[in-house]
Amino acid sequence: MGNLSDEQREELLNHLLPDLIDRLEDALHVIESLDDDPEQAELRQSLLALLGEIRPHLRPGAEE
């Protein structure tokens, strides 16, 4: 994205963000559905924490 103007970069992000948000929400549902297998528990908690941190920034007001 080095040669894009700020306006072009913003337009591209606005185009890509809805799909990214949908994919992250799908990932969140999959992660939440993982069983509490001790081998998966740490990964599950880390991924949920990461998604919880970035989700409000992607879609303001989407906090549950």
XYZ file of N, CA and C in Angstrom, residues 7-64:
174
model
N -6.455 8.926 0.865
C -7.847 8.725 0.452
C -8.037 7.344 -0.174
N -7.105 6.918 -1.015
C -7.193 5.597 -1.639
C -7.078 4.495 -0.593
N -6.184 4.682 0.364
C -5.993 3.709 1.438
C -7.283 3.581 2.256
N -7.891 4.714 2.601
C -9.132 4.692 3.378
C -10.253 4.016 2.588
N -10.330 4.304 1.299
C -11.355 3.688 0.450
C -11.168 2.174 0.390
N -9.924 1.728 0.263
C -9.628 0.301 0.220
C -10.000 -0.369 1.547
N -9.639 0.263 2.650
C -9.981 -0.290 3.959
C -11.491 -0.357 4.152
N -12.193 0.676 3.739
C -13.654 0.667 3.857
C -14.269 -0.444 3.020
N -13.625 -0.787 1.924
C -14.098 -1.866 1.065
C -13.819 -3.232 1.701
N -12.657 -3.365 2.349
C -12.239 -4.654 2.889
C -12.743 -4.943 4.304
N -12.977 -3.897 5.081
C -13.335 -4.105 6.487
C -14.597 -4.930 6.728
N -15.681 -4.718 5.989
C -16.878 -5.539 6.274
C -16.605 -7.044 6.163
N -15.843 -7.463 5.150
C -15.524 -8.876 4.997
C -14.605 -9.335 6.125
N -13.638 -8.512 6.481
C -12.733 -8.849 7.570
C -13.505 -9.006 8.878
N -14.410 -8.103 9.146
C -15.219 -8.167 10.369
C -16.044 -9.452 10.382
N -16.677 -9.775 9.257
C -17.474 -11.003 9.182
C -16.609 -12.233 9.436
N -15.423 -12.255 8.866
C -14.522 -13.403 9.067
C -14.056 -13.500 10.512
N -13.768 -12.355 11.131
C -13.364 -12.373 12.534
C -14.503 -12.851 13.429
N -15.722 -12.441 13.110
C -16.869 -12.891 13.905
C -17.097 -14.391 13.713
N -16.913 -14.885 12.487
C -17.001 -16.330 12.256
C -15.936 -17.064 13.071
N -14.726 -16.515 13.065
C -13.638 -17.124 13.833
C -13.966 -17.123 15.321
N -14.560 -16.044 15.783
C -14.933 -15.955 17.188
C -15.920 -17.059 17.556
N -16.901 -17.306 16.704
C -17.880 -18.364 16.978
C -17.198 -19.735 17.011
N -16.262 -19.962 16.110
C -15.549 -21.244 16.093
C -14.716 -21.390 17.363
N -14.002 -20.332 17.716
C -13.157 -20.372 18.903
C -14.005 -20.606 20.150
N -15.153 -19.921 20.242
C -16.031 -20.094 21.401
C -16.579 -21.511 21.490
N -16.684 -22.186 20.341
C -17.248 -23.527 20.341
C -16.222 -24.617 20.653
N -14.951 -24.255 20.726
C -13.943 -25.250 21.076
C -14.247 -25.789 22.464
N -14.073 -27.085 22.614
C -14.307 -27.615 23.946
C -13.171 -27.161 24.868
N -13.344 -27.408 26.119
C -12.360 -26.939 27.097
C -11.226 -27.932 27.298
N -10.853 -28.608 26.243
C -9.703 -29.503 26.274
C -8.504 -28.719 26.810
N -7.829 -29.262 27.818
C -6.697 -28.540 28.402
C -5.649 -28.122 27.368
N -5.478 -28.899 26.324
C -4.499 -28.561 25.297
C -4.958 -27.363 24.460
N -6.258 -27.122 24.378
C -6.784 -26.023 23.584
C -7.167 -24.812 24.430
N -7.262 -24.991 25.734
C -7.769 -23.931 26.609
C -6.920 -22.661 26.537
N -5.603 -22.796 26.577
C -4.745 -21.610 26.547
C -4.861 -20.885 25.210
N -4.856 -21.633 24.117
C -5.003 -21.029 22.794
C -6.364 -20.350 22.672
N -7.396 -21.027 23.114
C -8.753 -20.477 23.056
C -8.831 -19.160 23.822
N -8.311 -19.131 25.036
C -8.364 -17.921 25.851
C -7.560 -16.789 25.221
N -6.414 -17.097 24.649
C -5.586 -16.074 23.999
C -6.299 -15.486 22.789
N -6.904 -16.339 21.982
C -7.602 -15.867 20.788
C -8.842 -15.054 21.155
N -9.581 -15.498 22.157
C -10.753 -14.732 22.600
C -10.336 -13.360 23.130
N -9.249 -13.308 23.866
C -8.767 -12.029 24.397
C -8.358 -11.099 23.261
N -7.649 -11.631 22.276
C -7.223 -10.825 21.136
C -8.422 -10.301 20.358
N -9.362 -11.168 20.046
C -10.548 -10.737 19.316
C -11.367 -9.745 20.127
N -11.427 -9.950 21.429
C -12.152 -9.024 22.290
C -11.543 -7.630 22.287
N -10.218 -7.575 22.152
C -9.535 -6.286 22.121
C -9.728 -5.555 20.799
N -9.710 -6.288 19.686
C -9.766 -5.604 18.388
C -11.177 -5.386 17.874
N -12.114 -6.195 18.306
C -13.481 -6.103 17.780
C -14.113 -4.714 17.917
N -14.027 -4.063 19.086
C -14.644 -2.735 19.211
C -14.019 -1.696 18.278
N -12.778 -1.899 17.907
C -12.109 -0.950 17.024
C -12.538 -1.143 15.566
N -12.955 -2.345 15.231
C -13.381 -2.620 13.865
C -14.805 -2.175 13.613
N -15.643 -2.374 14.601
C -17.050 -2.000 14.468
C -17.485 -1.338 15.765
N -17.251 -0.023 15.861
C -17.602 0.668 17.100
C -19.056 0.405 17.492
N -19.272 0.153 18.759
C -20.615 -0.123 19.244
C -20.979 -1.588 19.183
N -20.068 -2.445 18.693
C -20.372 -3.872 18.553
C -20.062 -4.649 19.823
N -19.633 -3.962 20.857
C -19.303 -4.653 22.091
C -20.543 -5.320 22.648
N -20.364 -6.543 23.119
C -21.510 -7.297 23.644
C -21.568 -7.225 25.131
